[in-house]
XYZ file of C-alpha atoms in Angstrom:
475
model
C 59.341 -32.528 1.395
C 58.203 -29.629 3.595
C 59.861 -27.151 1.309
C 57.771 -28.501 -1.653
C 54.574 -28.200 0.312
C 55.376 -24.649 1.314
C 56.242 -23.839 -2.261
C 52.988 -25.290 -3.438
C 51.004 -23.240 -0.955
C 52.857 -20.053 -2.003
C 52.178 -20.772 -5.717
C 48.471 -21.468 -4.964
C 48.068 -18.208 -3.099
C 49.824 -16.313 -5.834
C 47.581 -17.722 -8.476
C 44.496 -17.050 -6.260
C 45.543 -13.372 -5.878
C 46.046 -13.067 -9.708
C 42.601 -14.627 -10.403
C 40.994 -12.298 -7.817
C 42.528 -9.214 -9.506
C 41.333 -10.485 -12.859
C 37.737 -10.911 -11.557
C 37.925 -7.435 -10.049
C 38.934 -5.994 -13.430
C 36.139 -7.799 -15.218
C 33.662 -6.686 -12.602
C 34.695 -2.999 -13.076
C 34.084 -3.265 -16.834
C 30.456 -4.443 -16.314
C 27.630 -2.090 -16.948
C 26.864 -1.444 -13.234
C 24.372 1.033 -11.864
C 26.105 3.613 -9.608
C 23.684 4.065 -6.681
C 23.448 6.800 -4.177
C 21.091 7.219 -1.274
C 19.118 9.871 -3.177
C 18.790 7.718 -6.278
C 17.759 4.660 -4.358
C 15.069 6.688 -2.519
C 13.832 8.252 -5.865
C 13.579 4.873 -7.593
C 11.832 3.368 -4.678
C 9.198 6.115 -4.647
C 8.706 5.728 -8.412
C 8.575 2.005 -8.718
C 7.482 0.465 -5.427
C 4.214 -1.545 -5.692
C 3.107 -0.822 -2.127
C 3.250 2.907 -2.690
C 1.305 2.627 -5.967
C -1.465 0.690 -4.059
C -1.620 3.461 -1.514
C -1.891 6.071 -4.323
C -4.760 4.059 -5.847
C -6.480 3.773 -2.457
C -6.346 7.497 -2.264
C -8.017 7.888 -5.650
C -10.636 5.427 -4.585
C -11.364 7.473 -1.451
C -11.586 10.629 -3.495
C -14.210 9.012 -5.777
C -16.221 7.782 -2.856
C -16.234 11.349 -1.402
C -17.522 12.648 -4.676
C -20.279 10.057 -4.904
C -21.293 10.785 -1.310
C -21.565 14.496 -1.946
C -23.890 13.904 -4.877
C -26.511 12.291 -2.612
C -27.630 15.769 -1.453
C -28.483 16.771 -5.003
C -31.560 15.789 -7.124
C -31.420 12.582 -9.164
C -32.476 13.660 -12.581
C -33.093 11.089 -15.340
C -34.734 10.858 -18.702
C -36.340 7.792 -20.277
C -37.715 6.907 -23.614
C -39.472 3.875 -25.176
C -40.484 3.209 -28.715
C -42.618 0.319 -30.034
C -43.314 -0.809 -33.685
C -46.033 -3.384 -33.941
C -48.260 -3.536 -36.952
C -51.516 -4.818 -35.601
C -54.745 -4.757 -37.695
C -58.006 -4.753 -35.797
C -61.124 -5.635 -37.944
C -64.452 -6.399 -36.321
C -68.131 -5.837 -36.823
C -69.858 -4.626 -33.733
C -73.598 -4.565 -32.909
C -74.301 -2.001 -30.181
C -77.626 -1.806 -28.092
C -79.779 1.332 -28.731
C -81.563 3.656 -26.390
C -84.768 5.688 -26.708
C -86.033 8.921 -25.277
C -88.411 8.591 -22.352
C -90.792 11.625 -22.289
C -91.855 11.001 -18.665
C -88.234 11.325 -17.326
C -86.652 13.234 -20.063
C -83.790 10.743 -20.247
C -82.494 8.012 -22.552
C -83.594 4.510 -21.536
C -82.636 1.136 -23.063
C -84.661 0.082 -26.071
C -85.549 -3.334 -24.491
C -88.026 -5.896 -25.723
C -90.728 -6.254 -22.954
C -93.169 -9.020 -22.313
C -96.899 -8.303 -21.620
C -95.987 -7.913 -17.915
C -93.420 -5.309 -18.726
C -90.322 -7.333 -17.963
C -87.234 -7.523 -20.306
C -87.226 -10.622 -22.636
C -83.864 -12.461 -22.298
C -82.024 -13.843 -25.220
C -80.378 -17.211 -25.615
C -77.306 -16.176 -23.608
C -79.428 -14.672 -20.866
C -78.808 -11.071 -21.736
C -81.825 -8.783 -22.370
C -82.876 -8.321 -25.973
C -83.150 -4.861 -27.627
C -85.759 -3.912 -30.165
C -82.951 -2.519 -32.481
C -79.203 -2.606 -32.716
C -76.662 -0.160 -34.146
C -74.235 -1.716 -36.701
C -70.551 -0.421 -36.283
C -67.904 -1.943 -38.564
C -64.390 -1.427 -36.903
C -61.178 -1.381 -38.951
C -58.125 0.036 -37.089
C -54.416 -0.485 -37.828
C -51.782 0.313 -35.113
C -48.300 1.092 -36.408
C -46.482 1.922 -33.141
C -46.187 3.927 -30.016
C -43.683 6.174 -28.213
C -43.290 7.133 -24.598
C -40.712 9.755 -23.304
C -40.317 11.406 -19.952
C -37.980 13.242 -17.657
C -38.074 13.048 -13.848
C -36.232 14.448 -10.798
C -36.110 12.980 -7.301
C -35.015 14.960 -4.317
C -34.552 13.564 -0.820
C -35.911 15.944 1.836
C -35.096 14.074 5.006
C -33.159 10.883 5.347
C -32.628 10.621 9.125
C -29.220 12.218 8.919
C -27.714 9.360 6.861
C -26.563 11.584 4.027
C -24.706 14.004 6.396
C -23.124 10.903 8.100
C -22.121 9.279 4.809
C -20.515 12.502 3.651
C -18.639 12.890 6.944
C -17.467 9.222 6.613
C -16.337 9.829 3.065
C -14.286 12.833 4.108
C -12.665 10.771 6.937
C -11.897 8.048 4.391
C -10.132 10.509 2.193
C -8.085 11.760 5.178
C -7.223 8.232 6.131
C -6.110 7.307 2.671
C -3.926 10.344 2.495
C -2.288 9.662 5.860
C -1.880 6.020 4.844
C -0.047 7.075 1.717
C 2.212 9.392 3.694
C 2.816 6.492 6.208
C 3.621 4.079 3.381
C 6.046 6.589 1.869
C 7.762 7.087 5.219
C 7.997 3.302 5.799
C 9.373 2.804 2.235
C 12.009 5.456 2.668
C 13.127 3.828 5.949
C 13.243 0.338 4.385
C 15.292 1.807 1.529
C 17.677 3.545 3.884
C 18.146 0.358 5.797
C 18.752 -1.792 2.663
C 21.167 0.868 1.252
C 23.242 1.090 4.402
C 23.191 -2.654 4.847
C 24.659 -2.994 1.322
C 27.137 -0.239 2.190
C 28.114 -2.123 5.398
C 28.552 -5.473 3.701
C 30.574 -3.827 0.931
C 32.904 -2.195 3.632
C 33.248 -5.439 5.407
C 34.219 -7.188 2.155
C 36.865 -4.557 1.544
C 38.158 -5.159 5.087
C 38.108 -8.836 4.674
C 40.070 -8.716 1.414
C 42.567 -6.386 2.966
C 42.914 -8.691 5.987
C 43.350 -11.633 3.601
C 46.027 -9.749 1.763
C 47.867 -8.980 4.931
C 47.738 -12.633 5.890
C 48.994 -13.517 2.399
C 52.030 -11.316 2.864
C 52.547 -12.851 6.316
C 52.319 -16.305 4.746
C 55.128 -15.427 2.282
C 57.207 -13.930 5.041
C 56.851 -16.991 7.345
C 57.491 -19.278 4.319
C 60.711 -17.486 3.652
C 61.671 -17.710 7.225
C 60.835 -21.505 7.265
C 63.037 -21.943 4.251
C 65.946 -20.415 6.033
C 65.210 -22.345 9.121
C 64.359 -19.397 11.318
C 60.869 -20.747 12.253
C 59.404 -24.211 12.571
C 56.598 -25.736 10.581
C 54.101 -25.133 13.306
C 54.403 -21.410 12.707
C 53.674 -21.840 9.062
C 50.594 -23.985 9.779
C 49.203 -21.386 12.198
C 49.398 -18.675 9.450
C 47.845 -21.040 6.916
C 44.868 -21.681 9.177
C 44.249 -17.944 9.657
C 44.617 -17.339 5.952
C 42.095 -20.062 5.128
C 39.722 -18.524 7.650
C 40.202 -15.170 5.981
C 39.448 -16.565 2.543
C 36.256 -18.072 3.952
C 35.256 -14.701 5.444
C 35.806 -13.061 1.990
C 33.531 -15.706 0.366
C 30.862 -15.170 2.884
C 31.041 -11.392 2.431
C 30.740 -11.669 -1.323
C 27.548 -13.771 -0.877
C 26.177 -11.400 1.635
C 26.848 -8.499 -0.783
C 24.917 -10.240 -3.614
C 21.920 -10.747 -1.199
C 22.025 -7.270 0.054
C 22.077 -6.016 -3.502
C 19.062 -8.097 -4.388
C 17.210 -6.732 -1.434
C 17.978 -3.085 -2.500
C 17.050 -3.835 -6.113
C 13.698 -5.163 -4.971
C 12.855 -1.982 -3.067
C 13.985 0.123 -6.092
C 11.815 -1.786 -8.483
C 14.769 -3.096 -10.484
C 15.747 -6.606 -11.715
C 17.104 -8.568 -8.727
C 20.405 -9.228 -10.586
C 21.100 -5.654 -11.590
C 24.850 -4.950 -10.866
C 25.193 -2.181 -8.258
C 27.968 0.072 -7.312
C 27.763 2.190 -4.164
C 30.424 4.813 -3.701
C 29.727 6.357 -0.396
C 31.411 6.898 2.914
C 30.149 6.273 6.407
C 30.372 9.262 8.631
C 28.316 11.351 11.014
C 28.677 15.113 11.615
C 29.156 16.557 15.082
C 25.642 18.123 15.100
C 24.221 14.769 14.375
C 25.397 13.425 17.714
C 23.385 15.955 19.741
C 20.495 14.682 21.765
C 17.244 14.729 19.697
C 13.983 15.681 21.230
C 11.303 12.997 21.727
C 8.330 13.260 19.300
C 4.768 13.389 20.560
C 2.688 10.279 19.996
C -0.426 12.358 18.941
C 1.647 13.640 15.976
C 2.386 10.198 14.625
C 0.656 9.119 11.493
C -0.431 5.850 13.076
C -2.159 7.738 15.882
C -4.083 9.938 13.322
C -5.186 6.847 11.475
C -6.547 5.357 14.747
C -8.130 8.592 15.612
C -9.875 8.810 12.237
C -11.106 5.241 12.635
C -12.709 6.185 15.970
C -14.461 9.207 14.343
C -15.512 6.882 11.452
C -17.123 4.522 14.092
C -18.924 7.524 15.675
C -20.366 8.592 12.337
C -21.441 4.979 11.651
C -23.633 5.260 14.738
C -25.520 8.141 13.108
C -25.724 6.171 9.859
C -27.282 3.128 11.492
C -29.673 5.298 13.533
C -30.790 7.196 10.362
C -32.016 3.885 8.762
C -34.737 3.631 11.436
C -35.948 7.249 11.255
C -38.620 8.614 8.951
C -37.642 9.171 5.329
C -39.226 11.900 3.101
C -38.693 12.842 -0.502
C -40.373 14.461 -3.500
C -40.354 13.532 -7.253
C -41.416 15.650 -10.253
C -41.894 14.251 -13.723
C -43.060 15.148 -17.244
C -44.186 12.541 -19.707
C -45.295 12.417 -23.326
C -47.238 9.527 -25.019
C -47.973 9.136 -28.755
C -49.814 6.287 -30.485
C -49.478 6.054 -34.321
C -52.565 4.832 -36.149
C -52.811 4.155 -39.842
C -56.458 4.907 -40.622
C -57.106 7.439 -37.964
C -55.610 10.442 -36.227
C -52.656 9.796 -34.023
C -53.257 9.765 -30.310
C -50.945 11.865 -28.016
C -50.933 12.804 -24.406
C -48.531 14.711 -22.153
C -48.568 16.100 -18.670
C -46.783 17.008 -15.442
C -46.783 14.797 -12.288
C -45.635 15.592 -8.746
C -45.287 12.904 -6.079
C -44.311 13.142 -2.423
C -43.234 10.144 -0.311
C -43.081 9.636 3.385
C -41.855 6.428 5.034
C -42.241 5.988 8.821
C -40.705 2.811 10.330
C -43.017 1.393 12.989
C -41.290 -1.676 14.269
C -38.342 -3.957 13.285
C -38.670 -6.365 16.181
C -35.380 -5.474 17.760
C -33.216 -5.213 14.596
C -32.523 -1.519 15.001
C -31.743 -1.831 18.649
C -29.296 -4.710 18.003
C -27.544 -2.808 15.256
C -27.197 0.378 17.439
C -25.704 -1.696 20.226
C -23.163 -3.194 17.745
C -22.278 0.264 16.331
C -21.808 1.695 19.815
C -19.583 -1.249 20.803
C -17.418 -0.746 17.652
C -16.953 2.934 18.700
C -15.880 1.957 22.190
C -13.400 -0.557 20.718
C -11.819 2.074 18.584
C -11.570 4.463 21.507
C -9.754 1.831 23.648
C -7.470 1.016 20.689
C -6.562 4.703 20.385
C -5.685 4.935 24.137
C -3.685 1.803 23.889
C -1.881 2.946 20.831
C -0.939 6.321 22.370
C 1.093 4.603 25.083
C 2.774 2.191 22.705
C 3.609 4.937 20.143
C 5.021 7.119 22.902
C 7.151 4.197 24.064
C 8.444 3.659 20.443
C 9.252 7.378 20.179
C 11.399 7.182 23.313
C 13.065 4.048 22.080
C 13.914 5.603 18.774
C 15.480 8.655 20.502
C 17.492 6.552 23.081
C 18.602 4.034 20.449
C 19.865 6.897 18.277
C 21.802 8.424 21.248
C 23.142 4.994 22.099
C 24.252 4.438 18.424
C 26.117 7.723 18.371
C 28.000 6.679 21.497
C 28.894 3.301 19.965
C 30.396 5.117 16.950
C 32.791 7.039 19.254
C 33.785 3.936 21.192
C 34.301 1.900 17.951
C 36.501 4.645 16.541
C 38.652 4.649 19.625
C 38.876 0.898 19.579
C 39.934 0.846 15.908
C 42.739 3.443 16.562
C 43.966 1.320 19.376
C 43.756 -1.852 17.243
C 45.732 -0.209 14.447
C 48.452 0.916 16.847
C 48.536 -2.469 18.508
C 48.877 -4.170 15.021
C 51.724 -1.864 14.098
C 53.642 -2.419 17.381
C 53.050 -6.149 17.148
C 54.356 -6.304 13.571
C 57.439 -4.361 14.547
C 58.071 -6.630 17.571
C 57.546 -9.724 15.458
C 59.997 -8.538 12.753
C 62.531 -7.903 15.621
C 61.873 -11.304 17.104
C 60.391 -9.924 20.325
C 56.892 -11.581 19.838
C 55.664 -14.896 18.541
C 53.547 -15.247 15.317
C 50.486 -15.955 17.553
C 50.526 -12.507 18.964
C 50.807 -10.914 15.434
C 47.900 -12.990 14.272
C 45.827 -11.959 17.256
C 46.657 -8.285 16.654
C 45.501 -8.504 13.002
C 42.363 -10.403 14.094
C 41.579 -7.606 16.604
C 42.149 -5.013 13.931
C 39.683 -6.726 11.623
C 37.129 -7.027 14.339
C 37.545 -3.318 15.382
C 37.145 -2.299 11.727
C 33.995 -4.404 11.487
C 32.635 -3.031 14.747
C 33.078 0.434 13.564
C 31.263 -0.320 10.319
C 28.402 -1.841 12.320
C 28.265 1.050 14.516
C 28.063 3.558 11.766
C 25.469 1.599 9.869
C 23.412 1.099 13.001
C 23.611 4.936 13.642
C 22.361 5.673 10.045
C 19.532 3.181 10.407
C 18.499 4.430 13.807
C 18.644 7.987 12.462
C 16.382 7.106 9.639
C 14.026 5.301 12.049
C 13.929 8.501 14.352
C 13.001 10.677 11.302
C 10.262 8.175 10.485
C 8.626 8.194 13.843
C 8.882 12.051 14.061
C 7.281 12.557 10.709
C 10.361 14.244 9.262
C-alpha cells in the first residue's frame, strides 16, 4: 500500500515537472518586451502622466511671465462701428423772426406788443411774433460710421507691475524646479520598480531551483524507502518540504506578475505587457566607498520653499501697491461720418489726450488687514523654510548612511551564501554516506535558499538606496 502511495507521488511530481517545462517553453515563445534599466527609464520619461503635467505647468508659467511683462507696455487698440438705418425726417417748421433795433444796433425779437408795451401771449402762453419764417425740412439719413485708435500707458501703479513681473519669474523658476523634481522622483520610482521586479524574478528562479532539488531528494528517498533503507516518516518529511517549496514558487510567480504590472504602469505600457528582464545584480568596488552627504540648501525641495518665501515677499509689495496712487495717460484719434441722402455728408475727426490720477483716501481698514495677512504669509513661509532645511539635512544623512549600511549587508550576505552552499554540499555528502539524518539535509537546503534570498534582498536594497542617494543629491 505504501509503495503505491510513494509511486503515485513520484508520478505526480514527474508530471508536474513536465507541465512546468512546457509552460516555460510556451512563455519563451511569447512576444515579450525585453526590458533594461535604461529602457524602463526612457519609457517612463516619455509616457508618464505626472511628468507631462509638470511640463504643462512649466508652459503655463512661461505664458504667465510673458503676460506680466506686457503690463509695462502700452495697451493699443482700434475700434470701429457702422450703422445703417434709413430714417426719413419730413417736417414744416415756423421759426420766430427778429428785427433790427436802431437804438441798440442789435437784433431783437419781432414780438406783438400791447398798448402798454408788454408782449402778447398766445394760446399756449408763449409770446406771439408779428411774423414767422417758414422752413420745410426734408432729411433722409442712410447710416453712420465711427472709427478710432487709442493707446493707454500706465505711468505709476504703486509698484504692482514690478512685483507682478517678479512673481511671474519666480513662478517660472518654481515650475522648472518642480519638473526636475518630478523627473528625479519618477526615475527613482522606476528604478525601485525595476529592481523589485528583478528581485522577485531572482527569487522565483531560486525557488524553482530549490523545488527541483527537493524533487530529486524526494525521488532518492522514495527509492530508499522501496529498498527498506528508510522509514515512511523520512518520506513524509521530504514531501512536506517539497509542498512548501511548491507554494513558494506559486507565491513568487504571483509576485512577479504584480511587480511587472507596477513597472508597466510607470513605463506607460499596458499592465499585462509580458516583460523579460535579463540583468544581473552586482555592485562595483568603487560603489562601496563612503559617499559624501549632500547639502540641504542644494535640494530641489529647499529651492521650491525658498522661492515660495520670495513669492510671499513680492506679494506684500503687490498688496501695498493696490492702496497707493495710480497714474496713467491715454491718447486717441477718432473719425466720425454721417451719410445723408439729400445733403452733404457730415464728417468729423480729431485727436484726444487724457491723463488719469487715482488717489485712495480711505478703505476703512481693508488695506491694513490685507497687509497684515500678507506679512503673516511671508513669516509662515520663512518658518517652513527653516523647518524643511533641518528635515532635508536629516534625510540626506539617512540616505548616505542607509547606502553604506546596504553595502555592508551585501558583503555579509555574500559570505553567508558561500557558507550555506558549503554547508549544503557537506550535508549532502554526509547524508549519502549515512552520517546525517534527512532533517539535517533539509535544514541545509532551507538555509541555502534563505541565504540566496537574503543576498538578493541585500543587492536590491543597495541599488534602491543608491538611486535614492542620487535623487537627494540632485545627481
